[in-house]
C-alpha positions as protocol buffer text, in pm:
chain_id: "A"
residue {
  index: 1
  type: GLN
  ca { x: -1473 y: 9078 z: 7622 }
}
residue {
  index: 2
  type: VAL
  ca { x: -1237 y: 8781 z: 7597 }
}
residue {
  index: 3
  type: GLN
  ca { x: -1296 y: 8472 z: 7386 }
}
residue {
  index: 4
  type: LEU
  ca { x: -1104 y: 8157 z: 7474 }
}
residue {
  index: 5
  type: VAL
  ca { x: -1040 y: 7854 z: 7254 }
}
residue {
  index: 6
  type: GLU
  ca { x: -873 y: 7543 z: 7393 }
}
residue {
  index: 7
  type: SER
  ca { x: -683 y: 7288 z: 7189 }
}
residue {
  index: 8
  type: GLY
  ca { x: -441 y: 7002 z: 7239 }
}
residue {
  index: 9
  type: GLY
  ca { x: -664 y: 6744 z: 7398 }
}
residue {
  index: 10
  type: GLY
  ca { x: -677 y: 6384 z: 7287 }
}
residue {
  index: 11
  type: LEU
  ca { x: -622 y: 6023 z: 7384 }
}
residue {
  index: 12
  type: VAL
  ca { x: -303 y: 5932 z: 7564 }
}
residue {
  index: 13
  type: GLN
  ca { x: -177 y: 5629 z: 7753 }
}
residue {
  index: 14
  type: ALA
  ca { x: -125 y: 5650 z: 8126 }
}
residue {
  index: 15
  type: GLY
  ca { x: 218 y: 5796 z: 8194 }
}
residue {
  index: 16
  type: GLY
  ca { x: 211 y: 6000 z: 7877 }
}
residue {
  index: 17
  type: SER
  ca { x: 207 y: 6374 z: 7821 }
}
residue {
  index: 18
  type: LEU
  ca { x: -11 y: 6633 z: 7656 }
}
residue {
  index: 19
  type: ARG
  ca { x: 14 y: 7009 z: 7623 }
}
residue {
  index: 20
  type: LEU
  ca { x: -308 y: 7203 z: 7621 }
}
residue {
  index: 21
  type: SER
  ca { x: -325 y: 7550 z: 7470 }
}
residue {
  index: 22
  type: CYS
  ca { x: -578 y: 7823 z: 7524 }
}
residue {
  index: 23
  type: ALA
  ca { x: -580 y: 8105 z: 7271 }
}
residue {
  index: 24
  type: ALA
  ca { x: -744 y: 8428 z: 7379 }
}
residue {
  index: 25
  type: SER
  ca { x: -884 y: 8708 z: 7170 }
}
residue {
  index: 26
  type: GLY
  ca { x: -856 y: 9071 z: 7265 }
}
residue {
  index: 27
  type: ARG
  ca { x: -580 y: 9316 z: 7341 }
}
residue {
  index: 28
  type: THR
  ca { x: -617 y: 9299 z: 7717 }
}
residue {
  index: 29
  type: PHE
  ca { x: -510 y: 8937 z: 7767 }
}
residue {
  index: 30
  type: GLY
  ca { x: -216 y: 9046 z: 7980 }
}
residue {
  index: 31
  type: ARG
  ca { x: -453 y: 9197 z: 8238 }
}
residue {
  index: 32
  type: TYR
  ca { x: -620 y: 8867 z: 8322 }
}
residue {
  index: 33
  type: GLY
  ca { x: -529 y: 8589 z: 8556 }
}
residue {
  index: 34
  type: MET
  ca { x: -581 y: 8257 z: 8382 }
}
residue {
  index: 35
  type: GLY
  ca { x: -686 y: 7919 z: 8506 }
}
residue {
  index: 36
  type: TRP
  ca { x: -744 y: 7562 z: 8399 }
}
residue {
  index: 37
  type: PHE
  ca { x: -1032 y: 7354 z: 8531 }
}
residue {
  index: 38
  type: ARG
  ca { x: -1149 y: 7004 z: 8448 }
}
residue {
  index: 39
  type: GLN
  ca { x: -1477 y: 6821 z: 8462 }
}
residue {
  index: 40
  type: ALA
  ca { x: -1497 y: 6444 z: 8464 }
}
residue {
  index: 41
  type: PRO
  ca { x: -1817 y: 6266 z: 8356 }
}
residue {
  index: 42
  type: GLY
  ca { x: -2084 y: 6300 z: 8622 }
}
residue {
  index: 43
  type: LYS
  ca { x: -1869 y: 6523 z: 8841 }
}
residue {
  index: 44
  type: GLU
  ca { x: -1837 y: 6891 z: 8914 }
}
residue {
  index: 45
  type: ARG
  ca { x: -1588 y: 7118 z: 8744 }
}
residue {
  index: 46
  type: VAL
  ca { x: -1277 y: 7146 z: 8960 }
}
residue {
  index: 47
  type: PHE
  ca { x: -972 y: 7366 z: 8974 }
}
residue {
  index: 48
  type: VAL
  ca { x: -647 y: 7239 z: 8824 }
}
residue {
  index: 49
  type: ALA
  ca { x: -403 y: 7529 z: 8788 }
}
residue {
  index: 50
  type: ALA
  ca { x: -385 y: 7907 z: 8775 }
}
residue {
  index: 51
  type: ILE
  ca { x: -137 y: 8175 z: 8679 }
}
residue {
  index: 52
  type: ASN
  ca { x: -145 y: 8545 z: 8756 }
}
residue {
  index: 53
  type: TRP
  ca { x: -142 y: 8822 z: 8500 }
}
residue {
  index: 54
  type: SER
  ca { x: 237 y: 8859 z: 8499 }
}
residue {
  index: 55
  type: GLY
  ca { x: 320 y: 8490 z: 8513 }
}
residue {
  index: 56
  type: SER
  ca { x: 510 y: 8540 z: 8837 }
}
residue {
  index: 57
  type: SER
  ca { x: 272 y: 8333 z: 9049 }
}
residue {
  index: 58
  type: THR
  ca { x: 113 y: 7996 z: 8993 }
}
residue {
  index: 59
  type: ASN
  ca { x: -114 y: 7767 z: 9192 }
}
residue {
  index: 60
  type: TYR
  ca { x: -198 y: 7398 z: 9149 }
}
residue {
  index: 61
  type: VAL
  ca { x: -435 y: 7147 z: 9297 }
}
residue {
  index: 62
  type: ASP
  ca { x: -233 y: 6904 z: 9507 }
}
residue {
  index: 63
  type: SER
  ca { x: -307 y: 6607 z: 9283 }
}
residue {
  index: 64
  type: VAL
  ca { x: -119 y: 6759 z: 8986 }
}
residue {
  index: 65
  type: LYS
  ca { x: 172 y: 6929 z: 9162 }
}
residue {
  index: 66
  type: GLY
  ca { x: 502 y: 6819 z: 9014 }
}
residue {
  index: 67
  type: ARG
  ca { x: 333 y: 6681 z: 8702 }
}
residue {
  index: 68
  type: PHE
  ca { x: 148 y: 6976 z: 8547 }
}
residue {
  index: 69
  type: THR
  ca { x: 287 y: 7318 z: 8457 }
}
residue {
  index: 70
  type: ILE
  ca { x: 85 y: 7624 z: 8367 }
}
residue {
  index: 71
  type: SER
  ca { x: 249 y: 7902 z: 8167 }
}
residue {
  index: 72
  type: ARG
  ca { x: 154 y: 8194 z: 7951 }
}
residue {
  index: 73
  type: ASP
  ca { x: 288 y: 8375 z: 7646 }
}
residue {
  index: 74
  type: ASP
  ca { x: 132 y: 8718 z: 7632 }
}
residue {
  index: 75
  type: ALA
  ca { x: 287 y: 8789 z: 7292 }
}
residue {
  index: 76
  type: LYS
  ca { x: 76 y: 8503 z: 7158 }
}
residue {
  index: 77
  type: ASN
  ca { x: -225 y: 8563 z: 7386 }
}
residue {
  index: 78
  type: THR
  ca { x: -197 y: 8201 z: 7490 }
}
residue {
  index: 79
  type: VAL
  ca { x: -190 y: 8007 z: 7814 }
}
residue {
  index: 80
  type: TYR
  ca { x: -61 y: 7651 z: 7828 }
}
residue {
  index: 81
  type: LEU
  ca { x: -100 y: 7350 z: 8051 }
}
residue {
  index: 82
  type: GLN
  ca { x: 180 y: 7097 z: 8017 }
}
residue {
  index: 83
  type: MET
  ca { x: 60 y: 6768 z: 8159 }
}
residue {
  index: 84
  type: ASN
  ca { x: 311 y: 6493 z: 8229 }
}
residue {
  index: 85
  type: SER
  ca { x: 276 y: 6151 z: 8391 }
}
residue {
  index: 86
  type: LEU
  ca { x: -93 y: 6150 z: 8314 }
}
residue {
  index: 87
  type: LYS
  ca { x: -320 y: 5919 z: 8510 }
}
residue {
  index: 88
  type: PRO
  ca { x: -656 y: 5766 z: 8411 }
}
residue {
  index: 89
  type: GLU
  ca { x: -828 y: 5984 z: 8672 }
}
residue {
  index: 90
  type: GLY
  ca { x: -718 y: 6281 z: 8466 }
}
residue {
  index: 91
  type: THR
  ca { x: -976 y: 6192 z: 8204 }
}
residue {
  index: 92
  type: ALA
  ca { x: -1201 y: 6495 z: 8174 }
}
residue {
  index: 93
  type: VAL
  ca { x: -1296 y: 6794 z: 7969 }
}
residue {
  index: 94
  type: TYR
  ca { x: -1040 y: 7064 z: 8038 }
}
residue {
  index: 95
  type: TYR
  ca { x: -1147 y: 7427 z: 8037 }
}
residue {
  index: 96
  type: CYS
  ca { x: -945 y: 7744 z: 8044 }
}
residue {
  index: 97
  type: ALA
  ca { x: -1083 y: 8057 z: 8200 }
}
residue {
  index: 98
  type: ALA
  ca { x: -994 y: 8422 z: 8255 }
}
residue {
  index: 99
  type: THR
  ca { x: -1035 y: 8623 z: 8573 }
}
residue {
  index: 100
  type: THR
  ca { x: -992 y: 8987 z: 8660 }
}
residue {
  index: 101
  type: SER
  ca { x: -855 y: 8870 z: 8992 }
}
residue {
  index: 102
  type: SER
  ca { x: -478 y: 8834 z: 9015 }
}
residue {
  index: 103
  type: ILE
  ca { x: -499 y: 8459 z: 9067 }
}
residue {
  index: 104
  type: ALA
  ca { x: -793 y: 8246 z: 9172 }
}
residue {
  index: 105
  type: THR
  ca { x: -885 y: 7887 z: 9243 }
}
residue {
  index: 106
  type: MET
  ca { x: -1263 y: 7927 z: 9263 }
}
residue {
  index: 107
  type: ALA
  ca { x: -1462 y: 7885 z: 8944 }
}
residue {
  index: 108
  type: ASN
  ca { x: -1696 y: 8170 z: 9032 }
}
residue {
  index: 109
  type: ALA
  ca { x: -1403 y: 8411 z: 9020 }
}
residue {
  index: 110
  type: TYR
  ca { x: -1363 y: 8351 z: 8648 }
}
residue {
  index: 111
  type: LYS
  ca { x: -1560 y: 8564 z: 8406 }
}
residue {
  index: 112
  type: TYR
  ca { x: -1473 y: 8408 z: 8071 }
}
residue {
  index: 113
  type: TRP
  ca { x: -1464 y: 8041 z: 7977 }
}
residue {
  index: 114
  type: GLY
  ca { x: -1364 y: 7837 z: 7676 }
}
residue {
  index: 115
  type: GLN
  ca { x: -1563 y: 7550 z: 7531 }
}
residue {
  index: 116
  type: GLY
  ca { x: -1328 y: 7285 z: 7665 }
}
residue {
  index: 117
  type: THR
  ca { x: -1108 y: 7015 z: 7518 }
}
residue {
  index: 118
  type: GLN
  ca { x: -1141 y: 6644 z: 7593 }
}
residue {
  index: 119
  type: VAL
  ca { x: -850 y: 6459 z: 7750 }
}
residue {
  index: 120
  type: THR
  ca { x: -877 y: 6083 z: 7777 }
}
residue {
  index: 121
  type: VAL
  ca { x: -610 y: 5886 z: 7961 }
}
residue {
  index: 122
  type: ALA
  ca { x: -618 y: 5515 z: 7889 }
}
residue {
  index: 123
  type: SER
  ca { x: -493 y: 5270 z: 8151 }
}
């Protein structure tokens, strides 16, 4: 069982930056691939970024490549999403999730989910 708690969301101006954190419970954090998803109002939850269990492989949706960076610190049981050059279309609730797969972009591959953190990007 893994419990995930996101933090770091908030209101930011377009072009600004935020760093999201996702703290995980449990001693087996290092065995999970981790991902970030987002859900805008009235839209489906979509993939943003993923990192494998060792941190050696990452994957991003095209719209955030070069602006977002996913990383993990297994000593702190935490995964991060550094978001730079934020755009208004990035306004959404951001969720972190854990998968037993090495790395995954599909939501149904993820077994554990956090409650989400709101990110609002003002134009």
